[in-house]
mmCIF file of N, CA, C and O in Angstrom:
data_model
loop_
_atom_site.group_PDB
_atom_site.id
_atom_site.type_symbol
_atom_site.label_atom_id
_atom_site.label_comp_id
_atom_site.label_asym_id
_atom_site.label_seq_id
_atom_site.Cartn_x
_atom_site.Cartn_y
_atom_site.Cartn_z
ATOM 1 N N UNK A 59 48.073 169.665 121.445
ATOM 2 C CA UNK A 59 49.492 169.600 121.157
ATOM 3 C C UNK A 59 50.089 170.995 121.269
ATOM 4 O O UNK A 59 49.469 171.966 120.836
ATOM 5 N N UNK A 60 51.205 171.102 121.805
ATOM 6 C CA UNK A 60 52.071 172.365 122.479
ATOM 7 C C UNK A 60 52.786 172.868 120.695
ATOM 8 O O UNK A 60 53.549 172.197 119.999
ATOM 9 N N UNK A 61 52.333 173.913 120.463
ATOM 10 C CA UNK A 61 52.831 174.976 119.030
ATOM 11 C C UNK A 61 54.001 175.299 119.630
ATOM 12 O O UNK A 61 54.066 175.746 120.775
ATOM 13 N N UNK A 62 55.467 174.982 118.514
ATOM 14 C CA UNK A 62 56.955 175.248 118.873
ATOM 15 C C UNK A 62 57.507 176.370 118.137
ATOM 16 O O UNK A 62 56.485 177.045 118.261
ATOM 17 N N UNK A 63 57.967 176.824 117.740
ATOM 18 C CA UNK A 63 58.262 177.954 116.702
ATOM 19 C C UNK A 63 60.111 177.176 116.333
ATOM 20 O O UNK A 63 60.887 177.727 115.553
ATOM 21 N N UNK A 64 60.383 176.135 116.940
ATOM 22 C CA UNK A 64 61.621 175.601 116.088
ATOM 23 C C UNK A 64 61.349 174.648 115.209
ATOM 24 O O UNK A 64 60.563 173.738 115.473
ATOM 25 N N UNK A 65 62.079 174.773 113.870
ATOM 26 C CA UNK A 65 61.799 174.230 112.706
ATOM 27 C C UNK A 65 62.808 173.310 112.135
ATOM 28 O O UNK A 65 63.397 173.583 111.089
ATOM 29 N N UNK A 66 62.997 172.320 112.748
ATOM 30 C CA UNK A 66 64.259 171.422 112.142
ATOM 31 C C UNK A 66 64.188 171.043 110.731
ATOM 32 O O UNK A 66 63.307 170.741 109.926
ATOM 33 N N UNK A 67 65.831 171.218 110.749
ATOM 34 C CA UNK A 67 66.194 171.009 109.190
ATOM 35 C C UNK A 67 66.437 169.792 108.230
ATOM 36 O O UNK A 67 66.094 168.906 109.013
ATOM 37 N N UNK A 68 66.664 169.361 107.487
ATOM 38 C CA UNK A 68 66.596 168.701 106.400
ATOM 39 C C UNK A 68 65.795 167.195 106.998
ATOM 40 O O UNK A 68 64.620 166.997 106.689
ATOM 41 N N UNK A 69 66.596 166.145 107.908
ATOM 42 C CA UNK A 69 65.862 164.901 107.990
ATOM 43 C C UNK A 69 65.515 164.563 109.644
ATOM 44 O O UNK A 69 65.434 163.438 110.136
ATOM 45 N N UNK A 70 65.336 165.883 110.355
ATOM 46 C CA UNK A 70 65.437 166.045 111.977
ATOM 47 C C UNK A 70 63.895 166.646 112.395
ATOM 48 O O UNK A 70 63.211 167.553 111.920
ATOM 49 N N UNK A 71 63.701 165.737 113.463
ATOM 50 C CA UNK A 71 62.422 166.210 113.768
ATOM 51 C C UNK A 71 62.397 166.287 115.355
ATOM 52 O O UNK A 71 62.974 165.609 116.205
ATOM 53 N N UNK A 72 61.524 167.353 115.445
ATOM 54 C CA UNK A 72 61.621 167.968 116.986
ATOM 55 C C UNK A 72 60.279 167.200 117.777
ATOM 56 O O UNK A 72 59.087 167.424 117.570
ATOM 57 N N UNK A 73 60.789 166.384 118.588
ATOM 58 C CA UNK A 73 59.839 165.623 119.606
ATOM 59 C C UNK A 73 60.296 165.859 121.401
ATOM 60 O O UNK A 73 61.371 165.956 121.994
ATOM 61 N N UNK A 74 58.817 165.881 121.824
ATOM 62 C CA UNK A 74 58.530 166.117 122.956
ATOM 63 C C UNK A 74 58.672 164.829 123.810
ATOM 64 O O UNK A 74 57.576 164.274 123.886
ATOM 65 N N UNK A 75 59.597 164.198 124.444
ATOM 66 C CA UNK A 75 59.052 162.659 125.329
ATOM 67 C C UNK A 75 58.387 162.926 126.208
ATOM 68 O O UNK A 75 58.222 164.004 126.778
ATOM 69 N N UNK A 76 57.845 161.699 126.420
ATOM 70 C CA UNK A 76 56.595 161.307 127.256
ATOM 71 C C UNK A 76 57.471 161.764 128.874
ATOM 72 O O UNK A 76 58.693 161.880 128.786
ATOM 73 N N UNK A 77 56.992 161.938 129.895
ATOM 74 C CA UNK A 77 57.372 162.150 131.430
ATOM 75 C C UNK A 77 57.718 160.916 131.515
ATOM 76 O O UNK A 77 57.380 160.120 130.639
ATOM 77 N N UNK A 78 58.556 160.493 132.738
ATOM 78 C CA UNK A 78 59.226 159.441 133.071
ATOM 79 C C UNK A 78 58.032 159.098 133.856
ATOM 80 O O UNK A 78 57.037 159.788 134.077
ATOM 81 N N UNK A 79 58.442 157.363 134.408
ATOM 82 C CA UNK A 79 57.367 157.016 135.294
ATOM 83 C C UNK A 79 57.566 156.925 136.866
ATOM 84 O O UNK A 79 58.296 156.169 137.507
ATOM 85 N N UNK A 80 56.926 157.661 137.185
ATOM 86 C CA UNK A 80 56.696 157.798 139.039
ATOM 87 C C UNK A 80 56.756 156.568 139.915
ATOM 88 O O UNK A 80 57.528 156.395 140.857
ATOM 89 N N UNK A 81 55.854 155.759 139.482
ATOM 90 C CA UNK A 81 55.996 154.274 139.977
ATOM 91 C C UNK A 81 55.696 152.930 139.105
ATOM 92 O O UNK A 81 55.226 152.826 137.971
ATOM 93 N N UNK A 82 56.057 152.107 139.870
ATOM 94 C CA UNK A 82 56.321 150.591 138.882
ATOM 95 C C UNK A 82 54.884 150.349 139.323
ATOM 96 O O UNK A 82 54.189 150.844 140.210
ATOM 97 N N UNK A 83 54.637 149.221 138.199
ATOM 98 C CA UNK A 83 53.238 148.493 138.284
ATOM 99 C C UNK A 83 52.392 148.342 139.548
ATOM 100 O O UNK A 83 51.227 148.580 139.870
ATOM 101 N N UNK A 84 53.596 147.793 140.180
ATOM 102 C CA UNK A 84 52.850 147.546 141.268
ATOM 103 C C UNK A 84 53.145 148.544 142.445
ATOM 104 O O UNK A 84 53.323 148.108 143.583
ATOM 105 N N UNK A 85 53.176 149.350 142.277
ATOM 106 C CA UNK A 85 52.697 151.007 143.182
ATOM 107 C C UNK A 85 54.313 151.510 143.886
ATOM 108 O O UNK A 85 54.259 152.514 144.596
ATOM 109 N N UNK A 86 55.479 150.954 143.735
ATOM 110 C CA UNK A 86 56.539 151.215 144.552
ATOM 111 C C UNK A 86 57.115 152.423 143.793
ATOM 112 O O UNK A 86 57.542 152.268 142.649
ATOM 113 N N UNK A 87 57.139 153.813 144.496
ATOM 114 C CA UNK A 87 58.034 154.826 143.772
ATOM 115 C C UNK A 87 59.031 154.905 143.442
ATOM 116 O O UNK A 87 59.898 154.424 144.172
ATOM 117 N N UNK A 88 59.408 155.533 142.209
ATOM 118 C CA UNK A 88 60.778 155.679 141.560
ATOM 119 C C UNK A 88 61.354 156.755 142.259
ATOM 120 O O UNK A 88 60.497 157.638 142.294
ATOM 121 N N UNK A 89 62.174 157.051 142.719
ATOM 122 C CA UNK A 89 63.369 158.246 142.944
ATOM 123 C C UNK A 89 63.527 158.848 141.958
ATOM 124 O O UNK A 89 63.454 158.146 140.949
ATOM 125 N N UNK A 90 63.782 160.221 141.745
ATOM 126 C CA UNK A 90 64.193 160.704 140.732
ATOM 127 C C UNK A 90 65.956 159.940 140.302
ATOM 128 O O UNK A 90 66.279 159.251 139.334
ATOM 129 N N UNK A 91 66.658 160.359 141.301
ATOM 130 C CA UNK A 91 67.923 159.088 140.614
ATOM 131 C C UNK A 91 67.740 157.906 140.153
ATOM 132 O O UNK A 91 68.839 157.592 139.695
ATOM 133 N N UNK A 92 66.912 156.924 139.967
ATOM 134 C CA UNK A 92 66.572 155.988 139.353
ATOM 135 C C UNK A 92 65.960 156.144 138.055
ATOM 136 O O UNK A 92 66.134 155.257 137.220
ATOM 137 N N UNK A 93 65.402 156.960 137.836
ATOM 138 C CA UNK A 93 64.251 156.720 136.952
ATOM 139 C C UNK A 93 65.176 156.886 135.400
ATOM 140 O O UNK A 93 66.115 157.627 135.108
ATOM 141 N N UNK A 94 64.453 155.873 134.629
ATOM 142 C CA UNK A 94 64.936 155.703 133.526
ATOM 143 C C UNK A 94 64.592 156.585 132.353
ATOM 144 O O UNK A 94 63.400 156.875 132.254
ATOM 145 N N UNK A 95 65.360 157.028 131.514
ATOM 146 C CA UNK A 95 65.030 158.244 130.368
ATOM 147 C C UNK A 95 63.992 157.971 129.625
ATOM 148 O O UNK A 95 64.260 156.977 128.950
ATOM 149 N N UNK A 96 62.675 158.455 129.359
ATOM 150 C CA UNK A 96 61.572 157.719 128.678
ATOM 151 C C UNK A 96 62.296 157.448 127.056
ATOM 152 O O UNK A 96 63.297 158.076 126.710
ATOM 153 N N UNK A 97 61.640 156.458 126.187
ATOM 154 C CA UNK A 97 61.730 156.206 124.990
ATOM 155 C C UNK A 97 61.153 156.396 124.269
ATOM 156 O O UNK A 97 61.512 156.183 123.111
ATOM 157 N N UNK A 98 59.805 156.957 124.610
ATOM 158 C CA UNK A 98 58.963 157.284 123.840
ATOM 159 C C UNK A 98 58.380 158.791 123.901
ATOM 160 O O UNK A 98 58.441 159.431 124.951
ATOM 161 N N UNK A 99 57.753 159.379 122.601
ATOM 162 C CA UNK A 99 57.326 160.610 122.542
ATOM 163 C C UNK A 99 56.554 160.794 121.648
ATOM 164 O O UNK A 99 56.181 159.870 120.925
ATOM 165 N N UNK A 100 55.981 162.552 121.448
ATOM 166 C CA UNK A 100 55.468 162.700 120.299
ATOM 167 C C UNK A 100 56.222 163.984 119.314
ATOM 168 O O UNK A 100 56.724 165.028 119.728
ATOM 169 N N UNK A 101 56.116 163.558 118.060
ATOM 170 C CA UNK A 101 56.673 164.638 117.072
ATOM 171 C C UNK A 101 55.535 165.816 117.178
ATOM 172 O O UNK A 101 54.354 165.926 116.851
ATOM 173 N N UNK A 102 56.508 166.625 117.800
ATOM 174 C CA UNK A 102 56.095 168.154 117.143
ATOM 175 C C UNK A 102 56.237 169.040 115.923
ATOM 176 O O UNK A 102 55.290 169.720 115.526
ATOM 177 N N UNK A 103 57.584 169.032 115.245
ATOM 178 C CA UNK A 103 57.667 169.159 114.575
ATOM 179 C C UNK A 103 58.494 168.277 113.290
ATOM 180 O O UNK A 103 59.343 167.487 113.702
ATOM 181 N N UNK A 104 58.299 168.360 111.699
ATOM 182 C CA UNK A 104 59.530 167.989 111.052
ATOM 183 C C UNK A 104 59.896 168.547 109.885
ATOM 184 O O UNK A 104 59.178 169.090 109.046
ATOM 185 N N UNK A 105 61.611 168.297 109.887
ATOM 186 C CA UNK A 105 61.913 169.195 108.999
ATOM 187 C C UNK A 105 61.171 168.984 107.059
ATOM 188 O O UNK A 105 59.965 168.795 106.899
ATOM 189 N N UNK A 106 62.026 169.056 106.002
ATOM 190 C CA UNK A 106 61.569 168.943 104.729
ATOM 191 C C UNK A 106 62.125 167.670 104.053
ATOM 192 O O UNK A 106 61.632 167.420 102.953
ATOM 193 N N UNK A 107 63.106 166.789 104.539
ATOM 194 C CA UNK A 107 63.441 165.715 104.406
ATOM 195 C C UNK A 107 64.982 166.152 103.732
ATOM 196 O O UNK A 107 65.603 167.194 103.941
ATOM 197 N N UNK A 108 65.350 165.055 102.905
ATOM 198 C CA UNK A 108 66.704 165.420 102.284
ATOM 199 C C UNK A 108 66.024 165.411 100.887
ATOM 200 O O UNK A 108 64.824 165.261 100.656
ATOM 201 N N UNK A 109 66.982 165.591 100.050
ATOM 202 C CA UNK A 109 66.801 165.833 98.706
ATOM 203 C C UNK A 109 66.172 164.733 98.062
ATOM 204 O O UNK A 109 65.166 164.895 97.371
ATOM 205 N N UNK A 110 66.850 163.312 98.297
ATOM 206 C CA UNK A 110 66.403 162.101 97.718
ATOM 207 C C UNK A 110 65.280 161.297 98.612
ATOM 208 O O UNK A 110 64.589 160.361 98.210
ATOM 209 N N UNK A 111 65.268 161.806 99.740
ATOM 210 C CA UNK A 111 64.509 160.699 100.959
ATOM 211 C C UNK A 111 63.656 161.598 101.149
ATOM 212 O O UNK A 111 64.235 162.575 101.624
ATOM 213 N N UNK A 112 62.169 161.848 100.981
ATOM 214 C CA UNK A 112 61.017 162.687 101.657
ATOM 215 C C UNK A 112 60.976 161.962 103.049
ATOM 216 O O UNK A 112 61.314 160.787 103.193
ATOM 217 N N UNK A 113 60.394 163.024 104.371
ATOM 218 C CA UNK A 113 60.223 162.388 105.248
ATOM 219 C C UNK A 113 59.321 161.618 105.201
ATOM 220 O O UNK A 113 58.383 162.028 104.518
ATOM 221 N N UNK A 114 59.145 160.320 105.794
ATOM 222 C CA UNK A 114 58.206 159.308 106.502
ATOM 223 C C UNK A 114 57.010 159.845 107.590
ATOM 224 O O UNK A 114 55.781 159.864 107.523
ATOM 225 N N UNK A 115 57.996 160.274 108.632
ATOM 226 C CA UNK A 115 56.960 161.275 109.938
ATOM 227 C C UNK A 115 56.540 162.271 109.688
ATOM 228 O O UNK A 115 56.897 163.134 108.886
ATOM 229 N N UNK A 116 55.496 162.185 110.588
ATOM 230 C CA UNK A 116 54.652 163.609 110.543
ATOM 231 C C UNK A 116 54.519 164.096 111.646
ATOM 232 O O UNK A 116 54.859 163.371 112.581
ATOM 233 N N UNK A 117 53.920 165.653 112.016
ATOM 234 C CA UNK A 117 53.650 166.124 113.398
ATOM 235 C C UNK A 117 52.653 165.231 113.969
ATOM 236 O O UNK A 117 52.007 164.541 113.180
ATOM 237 N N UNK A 118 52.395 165.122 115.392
ATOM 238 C CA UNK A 118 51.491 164.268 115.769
ATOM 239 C C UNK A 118 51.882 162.657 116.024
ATOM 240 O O UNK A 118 51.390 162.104 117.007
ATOM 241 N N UNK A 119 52.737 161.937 115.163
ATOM 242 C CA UNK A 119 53.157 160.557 115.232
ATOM 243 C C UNK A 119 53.845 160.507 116.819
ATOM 244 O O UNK A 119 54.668 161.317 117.247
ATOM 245 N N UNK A 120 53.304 159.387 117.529
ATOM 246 C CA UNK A 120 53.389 158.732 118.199
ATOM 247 C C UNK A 120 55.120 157.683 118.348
ATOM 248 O O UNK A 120 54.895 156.543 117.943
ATOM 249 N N UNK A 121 56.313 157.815 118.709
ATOM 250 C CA UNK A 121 57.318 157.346 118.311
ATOM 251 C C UNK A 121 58.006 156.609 119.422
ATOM 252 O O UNK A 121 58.146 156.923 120.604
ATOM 253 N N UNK A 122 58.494 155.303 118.598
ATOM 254 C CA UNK A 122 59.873 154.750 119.857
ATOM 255 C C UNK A 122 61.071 155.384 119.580
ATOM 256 O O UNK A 122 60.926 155.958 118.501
ATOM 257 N N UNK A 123 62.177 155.563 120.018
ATOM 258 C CA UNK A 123 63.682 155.879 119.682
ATOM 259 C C UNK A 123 64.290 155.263 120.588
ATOM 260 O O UNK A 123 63.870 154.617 121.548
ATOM 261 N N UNK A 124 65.528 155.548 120.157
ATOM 262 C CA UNK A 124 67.170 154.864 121.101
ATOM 263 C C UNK A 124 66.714 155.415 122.355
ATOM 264 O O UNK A 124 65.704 156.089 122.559
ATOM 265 N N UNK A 125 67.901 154.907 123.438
ATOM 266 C CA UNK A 125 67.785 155.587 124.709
ATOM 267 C C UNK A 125 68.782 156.781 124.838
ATOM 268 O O UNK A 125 68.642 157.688 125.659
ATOM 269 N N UNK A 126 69.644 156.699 124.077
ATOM 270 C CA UNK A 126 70.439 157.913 123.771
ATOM 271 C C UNK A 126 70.405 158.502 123.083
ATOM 272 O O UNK A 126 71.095 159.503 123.278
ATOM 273 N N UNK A 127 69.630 158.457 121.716
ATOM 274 C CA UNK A 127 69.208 159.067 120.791
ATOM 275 C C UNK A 127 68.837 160.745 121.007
ATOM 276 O O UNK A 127 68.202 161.183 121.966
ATOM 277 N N UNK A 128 69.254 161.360 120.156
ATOM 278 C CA UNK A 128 68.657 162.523 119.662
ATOM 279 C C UNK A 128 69.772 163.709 120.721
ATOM 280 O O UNK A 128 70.633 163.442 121.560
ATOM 281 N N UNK A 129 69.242 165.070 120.181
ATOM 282 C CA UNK A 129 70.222 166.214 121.172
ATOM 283 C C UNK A 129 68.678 167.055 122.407
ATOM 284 O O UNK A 129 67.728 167.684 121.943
ATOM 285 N N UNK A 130 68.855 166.837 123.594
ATOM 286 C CA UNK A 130 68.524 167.510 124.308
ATOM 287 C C UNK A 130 68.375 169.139 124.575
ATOM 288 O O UNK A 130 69.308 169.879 124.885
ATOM 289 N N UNK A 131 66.979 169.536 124.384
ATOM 290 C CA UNK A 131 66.795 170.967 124.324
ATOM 291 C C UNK A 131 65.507 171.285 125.078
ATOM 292 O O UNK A 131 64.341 170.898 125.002
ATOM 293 N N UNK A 132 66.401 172.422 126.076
ATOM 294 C CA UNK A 132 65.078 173.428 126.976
ATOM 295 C C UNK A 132 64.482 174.852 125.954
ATOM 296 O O UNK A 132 65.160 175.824 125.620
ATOM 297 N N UNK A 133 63.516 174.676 125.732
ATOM 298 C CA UNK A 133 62.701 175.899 125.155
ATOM 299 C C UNK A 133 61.397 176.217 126.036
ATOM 300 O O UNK A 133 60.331 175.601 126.024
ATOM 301 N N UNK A 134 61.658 177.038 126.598
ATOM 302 C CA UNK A 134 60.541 178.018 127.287
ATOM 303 C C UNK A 134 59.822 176.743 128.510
ATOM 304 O O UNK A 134 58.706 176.226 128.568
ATOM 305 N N UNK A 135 60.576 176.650 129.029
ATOM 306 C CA UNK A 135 60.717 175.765 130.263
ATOM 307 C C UNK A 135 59.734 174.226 129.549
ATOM 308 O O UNK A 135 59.173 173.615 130.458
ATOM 309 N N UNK A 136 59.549 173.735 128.418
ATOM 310 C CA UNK A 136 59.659 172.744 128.392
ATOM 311 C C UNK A 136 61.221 171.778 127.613
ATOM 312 O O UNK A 136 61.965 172.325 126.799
ATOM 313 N N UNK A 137 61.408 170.388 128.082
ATOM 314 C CA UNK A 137 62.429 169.479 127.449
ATOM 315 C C UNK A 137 61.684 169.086 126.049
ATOM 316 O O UNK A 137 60.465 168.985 125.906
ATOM 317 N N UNK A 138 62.598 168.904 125.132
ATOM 318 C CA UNK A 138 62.242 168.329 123.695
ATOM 319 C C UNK A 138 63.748 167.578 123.453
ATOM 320 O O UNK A 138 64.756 167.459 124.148
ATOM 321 N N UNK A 139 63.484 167.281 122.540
ATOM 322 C CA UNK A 139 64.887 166.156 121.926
ATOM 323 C C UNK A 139 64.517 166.481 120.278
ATOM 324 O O UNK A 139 63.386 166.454 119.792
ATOM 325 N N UNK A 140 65.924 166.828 119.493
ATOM 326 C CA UNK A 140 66.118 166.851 118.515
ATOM 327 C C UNK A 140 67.084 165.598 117.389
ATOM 328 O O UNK A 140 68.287 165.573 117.129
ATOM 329 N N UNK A 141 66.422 165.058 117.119
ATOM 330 C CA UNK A 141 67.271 163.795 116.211
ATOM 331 C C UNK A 141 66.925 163.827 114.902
ATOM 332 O O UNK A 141 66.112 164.624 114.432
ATOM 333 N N UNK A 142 67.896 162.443 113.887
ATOM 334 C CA UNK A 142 67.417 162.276 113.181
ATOM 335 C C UNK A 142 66.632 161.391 112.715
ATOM 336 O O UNK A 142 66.560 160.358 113.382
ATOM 337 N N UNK A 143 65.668 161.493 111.256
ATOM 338 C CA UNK A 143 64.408 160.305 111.253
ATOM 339 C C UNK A 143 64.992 158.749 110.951
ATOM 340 O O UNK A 143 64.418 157.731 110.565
ATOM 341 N N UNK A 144 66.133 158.980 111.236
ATOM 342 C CA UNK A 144 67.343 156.926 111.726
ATOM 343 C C UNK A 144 67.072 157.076 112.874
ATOM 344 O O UNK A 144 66.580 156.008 113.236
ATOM 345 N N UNK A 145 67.094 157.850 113.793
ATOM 346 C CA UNK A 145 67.250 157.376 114.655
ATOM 347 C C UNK A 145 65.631 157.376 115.813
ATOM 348 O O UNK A 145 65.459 157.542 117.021
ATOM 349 N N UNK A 146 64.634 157.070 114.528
ATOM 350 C CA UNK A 146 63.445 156.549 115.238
ATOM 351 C C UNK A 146 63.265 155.340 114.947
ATOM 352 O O UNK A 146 63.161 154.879 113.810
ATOM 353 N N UNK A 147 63.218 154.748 115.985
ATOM 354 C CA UNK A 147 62.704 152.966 115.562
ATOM 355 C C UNK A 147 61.426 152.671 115.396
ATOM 356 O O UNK A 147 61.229 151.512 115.033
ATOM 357 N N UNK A 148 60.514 153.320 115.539
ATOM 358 C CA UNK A 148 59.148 153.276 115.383
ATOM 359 C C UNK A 148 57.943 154.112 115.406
ATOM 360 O O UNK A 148 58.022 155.289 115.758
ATOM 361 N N UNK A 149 56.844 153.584 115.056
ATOM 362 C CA UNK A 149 55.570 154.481 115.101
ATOM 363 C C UNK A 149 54.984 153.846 116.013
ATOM 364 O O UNK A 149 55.022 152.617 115.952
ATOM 365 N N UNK A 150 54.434 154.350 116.869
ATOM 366 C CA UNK A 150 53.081 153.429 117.218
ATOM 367 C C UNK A 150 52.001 153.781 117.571
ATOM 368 O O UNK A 150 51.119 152.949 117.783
#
């Protein structure tokens, strides 16, 4: 797992998504203009939760989210996405 030095705050956790997919099942390539925004990723980092709500996630968790979900960020030539822990729909 890639060490970040950004530390999100109160209920926001910094995840890496998965690469988009190159081709469909059955072997036909995607275009980069086609290809759909992945939904899934992994948490790198998370913040300390809010006052009343401890976080749920941890570094390492495996996650679904929205397709628009979260704020888009380049750090040291990799993409990450910054949201909050609503706006993960899952573990898996």
């Amino acid at each position: 797992m890639v060490e970040v030095k950004i530390k999100p705050l109160a209920d926001r956790v910094l995840v890496q998504p998965d690469p988009a997919e190159n081709k469909t099942v059955s072997g036909i390539i995607i275009p980069d203009t086609a290809k759909e925004k992945p939904q899934k990723g992994t948490i790198i980092s998370v913040g300390k939760g809010k006052k009343d709500e401890p976080m749920n996630l941890k570094k390492g968790d495996r996650i679904l989210y929205g397709k628009y979900s979260g704020t888009e960020l380049k750090w040291e030539g990799e993409e990450y996405l910054i949201m909050r822990e609503s706006d993960v729909i899952a573990i898996i």
